[in-house]
Short mmCIF file of C-alpha atoms in Angstrom, two decimals:
data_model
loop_
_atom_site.label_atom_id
_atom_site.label_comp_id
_atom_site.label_asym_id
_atom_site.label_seq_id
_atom_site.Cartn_x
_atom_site.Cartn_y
_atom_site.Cartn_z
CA UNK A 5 0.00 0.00 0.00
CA UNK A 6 2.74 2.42 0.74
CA UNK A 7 4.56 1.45 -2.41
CA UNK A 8 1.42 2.46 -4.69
CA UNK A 9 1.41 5.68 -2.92
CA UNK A 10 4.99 6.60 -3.77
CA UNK A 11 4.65 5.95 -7.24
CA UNK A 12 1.29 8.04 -7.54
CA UNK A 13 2.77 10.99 -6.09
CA UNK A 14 6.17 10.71 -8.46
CA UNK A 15 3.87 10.35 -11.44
CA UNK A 16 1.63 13.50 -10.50
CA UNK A 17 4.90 15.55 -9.96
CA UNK A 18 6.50 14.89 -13.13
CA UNK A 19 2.68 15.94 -15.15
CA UNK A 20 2.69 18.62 -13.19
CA UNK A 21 5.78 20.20 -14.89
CA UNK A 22 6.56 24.00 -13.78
CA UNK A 23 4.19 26.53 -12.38
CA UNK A 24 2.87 29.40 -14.90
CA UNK A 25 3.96 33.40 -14.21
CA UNK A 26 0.78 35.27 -12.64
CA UNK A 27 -0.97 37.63 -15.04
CA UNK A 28 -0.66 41.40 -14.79
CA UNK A 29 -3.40 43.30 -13.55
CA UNK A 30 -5.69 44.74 -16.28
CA UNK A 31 -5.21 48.46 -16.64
CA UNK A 32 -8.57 49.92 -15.29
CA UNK A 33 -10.58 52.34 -18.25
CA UNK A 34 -10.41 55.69 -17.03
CA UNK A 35 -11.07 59.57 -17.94
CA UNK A 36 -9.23 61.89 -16.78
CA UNK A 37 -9.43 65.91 -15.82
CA UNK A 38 -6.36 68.36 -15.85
CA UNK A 39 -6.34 70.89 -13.11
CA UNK A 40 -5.98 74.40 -14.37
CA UNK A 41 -5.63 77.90 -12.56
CA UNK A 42 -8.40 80.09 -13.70
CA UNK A 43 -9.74 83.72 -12.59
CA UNK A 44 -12.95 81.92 -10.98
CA UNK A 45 -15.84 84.00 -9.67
CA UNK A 46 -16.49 84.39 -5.88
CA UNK A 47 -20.76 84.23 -5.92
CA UNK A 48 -23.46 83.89 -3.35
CA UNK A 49 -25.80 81.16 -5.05
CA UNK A 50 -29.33 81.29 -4.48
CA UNK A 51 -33.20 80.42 -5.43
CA UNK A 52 -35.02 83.95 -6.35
CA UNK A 53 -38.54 84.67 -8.54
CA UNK A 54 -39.08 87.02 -11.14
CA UNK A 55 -41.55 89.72 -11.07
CA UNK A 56 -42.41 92.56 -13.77
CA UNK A 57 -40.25 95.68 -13.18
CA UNK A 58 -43.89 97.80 -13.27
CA UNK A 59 -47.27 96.43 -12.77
CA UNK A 60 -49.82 98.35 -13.35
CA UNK A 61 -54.21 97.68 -13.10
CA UNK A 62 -55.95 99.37 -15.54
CA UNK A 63 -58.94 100.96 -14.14
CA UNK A 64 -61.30 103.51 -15.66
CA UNK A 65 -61.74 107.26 -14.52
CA UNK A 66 -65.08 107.35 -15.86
CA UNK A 67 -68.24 105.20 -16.28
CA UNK A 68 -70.07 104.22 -18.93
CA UNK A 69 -70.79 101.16 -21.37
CA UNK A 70 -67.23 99.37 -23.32
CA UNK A 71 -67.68 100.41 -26.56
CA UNK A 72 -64.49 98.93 -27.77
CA UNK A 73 -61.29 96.89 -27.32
CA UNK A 74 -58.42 97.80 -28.92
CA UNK A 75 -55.44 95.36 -28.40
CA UNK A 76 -55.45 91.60 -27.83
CA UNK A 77 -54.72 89.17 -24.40
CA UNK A 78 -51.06 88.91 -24.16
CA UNK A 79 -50.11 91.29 -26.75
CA UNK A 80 -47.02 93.89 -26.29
CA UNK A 81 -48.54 97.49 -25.70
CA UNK A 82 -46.46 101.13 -25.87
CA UNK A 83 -47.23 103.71 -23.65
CA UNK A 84 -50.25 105.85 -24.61
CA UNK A 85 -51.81 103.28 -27.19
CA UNK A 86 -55.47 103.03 -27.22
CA UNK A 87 -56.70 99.96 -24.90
CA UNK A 88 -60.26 100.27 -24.22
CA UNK A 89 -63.49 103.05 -25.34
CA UNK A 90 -65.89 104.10 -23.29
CA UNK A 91 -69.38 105.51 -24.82
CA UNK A 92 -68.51 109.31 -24.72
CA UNK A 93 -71.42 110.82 -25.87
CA UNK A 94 -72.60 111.98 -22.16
CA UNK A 95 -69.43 113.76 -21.66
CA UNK A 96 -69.31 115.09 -25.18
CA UNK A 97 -73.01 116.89 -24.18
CA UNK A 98 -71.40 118.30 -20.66
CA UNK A 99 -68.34 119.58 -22.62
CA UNK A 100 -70.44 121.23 -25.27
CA UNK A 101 -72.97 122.89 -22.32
CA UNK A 102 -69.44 124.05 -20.78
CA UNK A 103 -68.53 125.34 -23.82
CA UNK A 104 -71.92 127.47 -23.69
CA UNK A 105 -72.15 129.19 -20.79
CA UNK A 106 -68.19 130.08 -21.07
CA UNK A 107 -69.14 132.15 -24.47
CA UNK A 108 -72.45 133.58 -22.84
CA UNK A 109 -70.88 134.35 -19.77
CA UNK A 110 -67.82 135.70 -21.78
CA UNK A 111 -70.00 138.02 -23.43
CA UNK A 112 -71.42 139.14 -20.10
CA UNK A 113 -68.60 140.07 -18.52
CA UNK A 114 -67.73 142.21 -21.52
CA UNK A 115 -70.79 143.84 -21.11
CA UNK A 116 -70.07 144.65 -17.35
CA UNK A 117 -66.55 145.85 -18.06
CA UNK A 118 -67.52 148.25 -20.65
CA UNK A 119 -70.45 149.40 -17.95
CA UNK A 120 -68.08 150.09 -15.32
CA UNK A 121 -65.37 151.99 -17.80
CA UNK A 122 -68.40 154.11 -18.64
CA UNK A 123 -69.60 154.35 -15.43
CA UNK A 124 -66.07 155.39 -14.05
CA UNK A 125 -66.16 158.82 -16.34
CA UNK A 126 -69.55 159.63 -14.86
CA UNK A 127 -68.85 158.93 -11.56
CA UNK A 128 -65.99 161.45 -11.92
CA UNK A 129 -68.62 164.15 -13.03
CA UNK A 130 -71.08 163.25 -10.29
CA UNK A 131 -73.77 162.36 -13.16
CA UNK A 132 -74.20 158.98 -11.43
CA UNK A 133 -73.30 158.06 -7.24
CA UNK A 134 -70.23 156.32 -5.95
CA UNK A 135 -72.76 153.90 -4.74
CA UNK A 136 -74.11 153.25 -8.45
CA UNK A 137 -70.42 152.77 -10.05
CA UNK A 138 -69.64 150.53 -7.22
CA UNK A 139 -72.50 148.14 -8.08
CA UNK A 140 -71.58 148.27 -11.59
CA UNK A 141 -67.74 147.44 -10.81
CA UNK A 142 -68.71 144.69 -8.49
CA UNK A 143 -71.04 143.30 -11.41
CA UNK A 144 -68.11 143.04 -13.92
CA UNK A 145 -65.64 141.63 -11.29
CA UNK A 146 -68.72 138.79 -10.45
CA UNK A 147 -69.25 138.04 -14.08
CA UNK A 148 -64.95 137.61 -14.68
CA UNK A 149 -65.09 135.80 -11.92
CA UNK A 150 -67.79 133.55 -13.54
CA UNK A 151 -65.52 133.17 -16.56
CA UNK A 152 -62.85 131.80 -14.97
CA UNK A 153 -65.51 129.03 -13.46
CA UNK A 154 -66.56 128.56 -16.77
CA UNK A 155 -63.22 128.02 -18.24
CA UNK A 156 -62.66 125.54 -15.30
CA UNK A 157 -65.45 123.90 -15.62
CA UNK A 158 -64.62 123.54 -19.82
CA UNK A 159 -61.80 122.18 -18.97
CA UNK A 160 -62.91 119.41 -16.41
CA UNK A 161 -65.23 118.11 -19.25
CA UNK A 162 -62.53 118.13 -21.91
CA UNK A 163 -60.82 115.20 -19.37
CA UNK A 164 -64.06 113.90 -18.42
CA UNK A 165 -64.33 113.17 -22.40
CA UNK A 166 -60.13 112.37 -22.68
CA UNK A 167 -60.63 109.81 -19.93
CA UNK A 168 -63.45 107.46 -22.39
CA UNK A 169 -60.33 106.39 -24.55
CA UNK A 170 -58.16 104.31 -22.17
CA UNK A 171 -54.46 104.52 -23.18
CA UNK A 172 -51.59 102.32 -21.51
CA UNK A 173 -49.89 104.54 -18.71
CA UNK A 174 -46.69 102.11 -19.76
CA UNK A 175 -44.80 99.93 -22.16
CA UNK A 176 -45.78 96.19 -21.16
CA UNK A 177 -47.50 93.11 -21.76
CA UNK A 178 -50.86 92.93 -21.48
CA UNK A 179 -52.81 90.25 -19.71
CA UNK A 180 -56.15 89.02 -19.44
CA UNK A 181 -59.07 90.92 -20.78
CA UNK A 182 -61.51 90.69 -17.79
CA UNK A 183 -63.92 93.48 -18.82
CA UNK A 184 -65.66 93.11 -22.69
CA UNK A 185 -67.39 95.36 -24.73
CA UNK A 186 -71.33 96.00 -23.54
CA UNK A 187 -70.23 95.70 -20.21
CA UNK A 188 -70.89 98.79 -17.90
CA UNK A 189 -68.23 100.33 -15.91
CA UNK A 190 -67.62 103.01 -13.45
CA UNK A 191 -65.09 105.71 -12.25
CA UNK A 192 -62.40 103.91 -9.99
CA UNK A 193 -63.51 100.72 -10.29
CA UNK A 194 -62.19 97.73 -8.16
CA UNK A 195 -62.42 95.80 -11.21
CA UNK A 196 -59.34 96.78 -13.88
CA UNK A 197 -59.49 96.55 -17.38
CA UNK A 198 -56.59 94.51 -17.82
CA UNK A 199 -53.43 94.60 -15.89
CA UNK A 200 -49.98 95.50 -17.85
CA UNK A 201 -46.59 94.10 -16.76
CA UNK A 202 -43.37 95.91 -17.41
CA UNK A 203 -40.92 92.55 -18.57
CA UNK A 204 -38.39 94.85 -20.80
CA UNK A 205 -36.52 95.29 -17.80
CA UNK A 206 -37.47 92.88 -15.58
CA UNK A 207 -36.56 92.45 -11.84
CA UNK A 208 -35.02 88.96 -9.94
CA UNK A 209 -35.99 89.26 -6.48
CA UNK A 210 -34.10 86.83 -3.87
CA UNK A 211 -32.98 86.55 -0.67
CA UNK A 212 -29.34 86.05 0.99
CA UNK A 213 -28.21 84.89 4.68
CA UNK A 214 -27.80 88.72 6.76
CA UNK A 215 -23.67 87.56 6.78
CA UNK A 216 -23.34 88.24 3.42
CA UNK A 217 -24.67 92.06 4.06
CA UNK A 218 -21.34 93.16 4.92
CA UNK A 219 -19.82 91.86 1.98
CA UNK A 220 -22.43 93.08 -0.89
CA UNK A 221 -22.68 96.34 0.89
CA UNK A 222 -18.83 96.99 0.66
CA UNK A 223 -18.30 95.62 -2.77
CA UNK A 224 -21.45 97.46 -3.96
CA UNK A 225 -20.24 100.91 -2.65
CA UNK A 226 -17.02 100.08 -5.03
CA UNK A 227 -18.65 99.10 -7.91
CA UNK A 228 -21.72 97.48 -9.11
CA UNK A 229 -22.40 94.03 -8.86
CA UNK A 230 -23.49 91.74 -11.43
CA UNK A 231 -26.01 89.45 -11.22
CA UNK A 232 -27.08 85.70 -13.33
CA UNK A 233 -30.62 84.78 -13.07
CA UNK A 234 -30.63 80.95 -15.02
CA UNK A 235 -34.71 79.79 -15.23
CA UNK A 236 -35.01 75.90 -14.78
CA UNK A 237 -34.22 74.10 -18.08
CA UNK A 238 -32.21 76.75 -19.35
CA UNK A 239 -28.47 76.58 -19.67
CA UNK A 240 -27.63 80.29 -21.01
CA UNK A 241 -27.79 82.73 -18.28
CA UNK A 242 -29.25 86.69 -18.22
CA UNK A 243 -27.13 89.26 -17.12
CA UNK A 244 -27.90 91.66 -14.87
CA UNK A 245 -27.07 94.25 -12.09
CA UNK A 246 -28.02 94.31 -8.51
CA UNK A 247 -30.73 97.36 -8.50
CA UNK A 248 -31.84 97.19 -4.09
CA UNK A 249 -30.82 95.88 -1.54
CA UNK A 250 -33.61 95.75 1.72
CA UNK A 251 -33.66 98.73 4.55
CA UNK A 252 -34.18 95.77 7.19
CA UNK A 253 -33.54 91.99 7.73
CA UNK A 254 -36.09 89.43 7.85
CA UNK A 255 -35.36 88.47 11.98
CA UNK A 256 -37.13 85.60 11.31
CA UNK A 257 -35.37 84.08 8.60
CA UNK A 258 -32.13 85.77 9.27
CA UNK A 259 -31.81 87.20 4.95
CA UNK A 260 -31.96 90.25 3.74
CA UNK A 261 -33.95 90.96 0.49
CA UNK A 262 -32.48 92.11 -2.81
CA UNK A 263 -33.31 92.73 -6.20
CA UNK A 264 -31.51 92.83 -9.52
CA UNK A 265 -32.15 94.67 -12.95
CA UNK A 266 -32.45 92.52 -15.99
CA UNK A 267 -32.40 94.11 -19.43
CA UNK A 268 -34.48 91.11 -21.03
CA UNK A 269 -34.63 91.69 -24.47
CA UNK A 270 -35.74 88.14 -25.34
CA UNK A 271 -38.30 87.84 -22.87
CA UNK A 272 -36.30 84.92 -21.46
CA UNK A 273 -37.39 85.82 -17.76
CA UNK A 274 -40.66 86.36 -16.74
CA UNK A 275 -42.85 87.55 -13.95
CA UNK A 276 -43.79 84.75 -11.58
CA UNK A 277 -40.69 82.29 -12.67
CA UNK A 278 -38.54 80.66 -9.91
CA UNK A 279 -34.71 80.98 -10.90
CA UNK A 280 -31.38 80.10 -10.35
CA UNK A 281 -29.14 83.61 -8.97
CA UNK A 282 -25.62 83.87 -8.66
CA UNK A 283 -24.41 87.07 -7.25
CA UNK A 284 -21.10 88.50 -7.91
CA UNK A 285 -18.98 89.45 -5.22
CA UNK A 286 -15.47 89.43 -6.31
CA UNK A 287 -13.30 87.54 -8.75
CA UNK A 288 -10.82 84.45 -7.49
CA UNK A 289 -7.53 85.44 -9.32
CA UNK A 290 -5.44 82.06 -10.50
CA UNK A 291 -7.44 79.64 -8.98
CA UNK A 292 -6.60 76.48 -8.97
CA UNK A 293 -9.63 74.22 -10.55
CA UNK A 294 -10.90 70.35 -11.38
CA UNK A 295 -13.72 68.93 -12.22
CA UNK A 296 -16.02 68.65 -9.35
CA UNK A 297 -16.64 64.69 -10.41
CA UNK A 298 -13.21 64.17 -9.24
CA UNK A 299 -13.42 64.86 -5.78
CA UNK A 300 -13.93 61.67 -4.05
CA UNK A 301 -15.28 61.40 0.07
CA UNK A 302 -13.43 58.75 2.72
CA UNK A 303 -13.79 59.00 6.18
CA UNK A 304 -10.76 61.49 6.04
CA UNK A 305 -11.71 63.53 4.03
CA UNK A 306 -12.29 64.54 0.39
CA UNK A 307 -9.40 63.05 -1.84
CA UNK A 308 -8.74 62.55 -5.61
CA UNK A 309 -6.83 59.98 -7.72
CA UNK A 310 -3.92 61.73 -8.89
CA UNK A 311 -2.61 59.18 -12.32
CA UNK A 312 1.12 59.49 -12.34
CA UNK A 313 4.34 59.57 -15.16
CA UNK A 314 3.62 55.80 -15.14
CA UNK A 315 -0.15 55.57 -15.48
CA UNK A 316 -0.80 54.16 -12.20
CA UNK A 317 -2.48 56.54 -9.85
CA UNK A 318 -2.42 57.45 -5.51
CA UNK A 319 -5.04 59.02 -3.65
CA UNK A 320 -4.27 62.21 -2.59
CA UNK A 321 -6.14 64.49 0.14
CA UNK A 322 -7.37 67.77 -0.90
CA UNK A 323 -8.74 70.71 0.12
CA UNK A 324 -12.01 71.76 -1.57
CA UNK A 325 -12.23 75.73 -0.84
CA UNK A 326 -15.64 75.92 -3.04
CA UNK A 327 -17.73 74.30 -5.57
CA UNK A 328 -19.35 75.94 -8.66
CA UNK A 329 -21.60 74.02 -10.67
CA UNK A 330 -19.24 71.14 -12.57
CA UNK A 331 -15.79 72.59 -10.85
CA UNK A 332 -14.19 72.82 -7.81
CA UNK A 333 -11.71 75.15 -6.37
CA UNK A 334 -8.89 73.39 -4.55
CA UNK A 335 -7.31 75.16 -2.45
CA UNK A 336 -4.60 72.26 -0.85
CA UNK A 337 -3.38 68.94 -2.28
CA UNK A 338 -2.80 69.69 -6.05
CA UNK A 339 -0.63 71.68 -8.64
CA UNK A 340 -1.43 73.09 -12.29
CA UNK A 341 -1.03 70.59 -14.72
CA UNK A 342 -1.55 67.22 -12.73
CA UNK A 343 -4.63 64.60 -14.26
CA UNK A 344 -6.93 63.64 -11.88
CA UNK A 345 -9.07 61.12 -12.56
CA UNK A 346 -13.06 61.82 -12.98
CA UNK A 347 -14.76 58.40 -13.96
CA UNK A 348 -13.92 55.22 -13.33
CA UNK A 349 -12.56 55.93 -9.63
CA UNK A 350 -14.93 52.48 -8.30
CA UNK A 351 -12.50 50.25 -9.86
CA UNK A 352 -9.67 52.33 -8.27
CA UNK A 353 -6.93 51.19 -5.73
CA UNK A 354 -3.68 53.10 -4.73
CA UNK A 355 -1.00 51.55 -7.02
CA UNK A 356 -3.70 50.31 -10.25
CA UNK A 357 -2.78 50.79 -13.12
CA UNK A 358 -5.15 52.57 -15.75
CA UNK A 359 -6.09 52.95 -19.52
CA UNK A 360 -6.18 56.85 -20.03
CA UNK A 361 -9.58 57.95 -22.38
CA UNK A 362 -10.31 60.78 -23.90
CA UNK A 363 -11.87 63.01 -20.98
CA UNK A 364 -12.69 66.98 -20.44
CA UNK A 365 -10.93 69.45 -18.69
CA UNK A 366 -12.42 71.54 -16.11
CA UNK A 367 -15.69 72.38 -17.31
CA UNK A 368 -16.34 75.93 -18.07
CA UNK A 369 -17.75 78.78 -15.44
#
């Protein structure tokens, strides 16, 4: 039995023959990012709403029936085109009876003055009393006195009639049209017309934590401050100013309110919109920046892989100062010029070795 064991094992051994060289590792596919130093923006990112720069209800000064309509809902409107008509033909009347008793009451007082420059030369020659020329005089200085009434009273009438033809007080859009010809309508109304928005400029409003105050109200005093409000879905971003900044802060949110100045000459923003805003404080100089898909989390800390001279890549600790949409600012851990790596990082171990494709550097601000 021990015999047949022997001989089994020799036989096995000499099959066997020598033991084959372990494979290499596979090289792991990878992208990579080169940092770069950049001027970056230093920006206060918040959530804001738009609202129309003027807003105005439409209400009419007189009543009357709608005669007319003259612009359509949602149509662009200049200041002082017609909107609405209101039957003038009542105010047309009290305008033309104004009219009247200024030219009878015109010739009146023409009368009276040429009475009491009559009556003056008499008195003078004691044909007529003092007490006779004074009544005259006070009749002429009754009926001018009338005249001026009358010319008053013309006028009144003329805007009584001025205020049936509803003109836009501003250049806007127009909204719904919530009163229709045949309807009746009268002076002051609580019901408007139609209510025009101002969106050519147009105004962001948001709101930003009170320890930012400091900072906007120093760098505002130097300069102004510019402003991107970016609506949801949109990639391009419109440029604007910041136009107020609150007398008071909200004590129970802790922000302060502020509003920017949009010129809007696409009608990209509009009243009621929530939007991305990114205020300008100050400008990063050389700034050293990756692509925020880099950055990595351990319990330490964030890190990157860093691919070396020899395509294999360490982990190496950073220091992320701030993050702005696809890059990060580093301000600790990396130089210009190094690739980091920004997909692929699962398959990753200090030491791997990796298969470089074609990847992006730091995405644009």
């Amino acid at each position: 039995f021990c015999v047949a064991v022997s001989v089994v094992t020799v036989t096995t051994v000499a099959c066997a023959g020598p033991k084959p060289a372990p494979k290499a590792p596979e090289a792991v596919p990878v992208t990579v990012g080169v940092t770069e130093a950049r001027d970056v923006p230093v920006e206060v990112r918040v959530i804001g709403h738009v609202e129309a720069f003027t807003s105005v209800a439409v209400r009419p000064r007189v009543g009357g029936e709608v005669l007319g309509v003259s612009f359509k809902e949602g149509q662009d409107v200049s200041k002082g085109d017609l909107l609405f008509t209101i039957d003038p033909r009542t105010y047309q009347a009290d305008l033309d009876v104004a009219r009247a008793n200024l030219e009878r009451d015109r010739a009146r007082a023409a009368s009276a003055r040429e009475d009491a420059r009559r009556y003056a030369t008499l008195v003078q020659k004691d044909y007529v009393t003092k007490e006779q020329y004074d009544q005259i005089r006070s009749n002429a200085e009754a009926l001018a006195a009338t005249v001026k009434a009358n010319e008053a009273a013309v006028q009144n009438a003329t805007l009584q009639l001025g205020y049936t033809t509803v003109r836009a007080p501003i250049s806007g859009r127009a909204g719904s049209i919530l009163v229709h010809p045949g309807n009746l309508v009268k002076a002051n109304d609580d019901r408007p017309l139609v209510l025009l928005n101002q969106v050519r400029p147009i105004l962001a409003t948001f709101s930003v934590p009170e320890a930012n105050l400091p900072e906007i109200q120093r760098r505002a005093k130097a300069g102004t401050l510019a402003v991107l409000a970016t609506p949801s879905g949109e990639s391009k971003p419109s440029e604007g100013t910041l136009s107020f900044v609150d007398n008071a802060i909200d004590t129970s949110t802790g922000t302060v309110s502020l509003k920017a100045a949009f010129p809007n000459p696409e009608g990209t923003l509009w009243p009621g919109q929530f939007v991305n805003v990114a205020l300008t404080l100050s400008v990063d100089k050389g700034a050293l920046v990756i692509p925020t898909q880099a950055v990595q989390t351990s319990q330490k800390g964030p890190f990157v892989y860093v691919v070396k001279q020899d395509l294999t890549v360490e982990t190496r600790p950073v220091v992320v100062a701030r993050s702005l949409e696809r890059v990060s600012v580093i301000s600790k851990g990396l130089a210009v010029g190094e690739r980091v790596v920004t997909d692929g990082q699962l398959r990753l171990s200090p030491g791997a070795k990796v298969d470089i494709h074609e990847g992006e550097a730091a995405a644009k601000l």
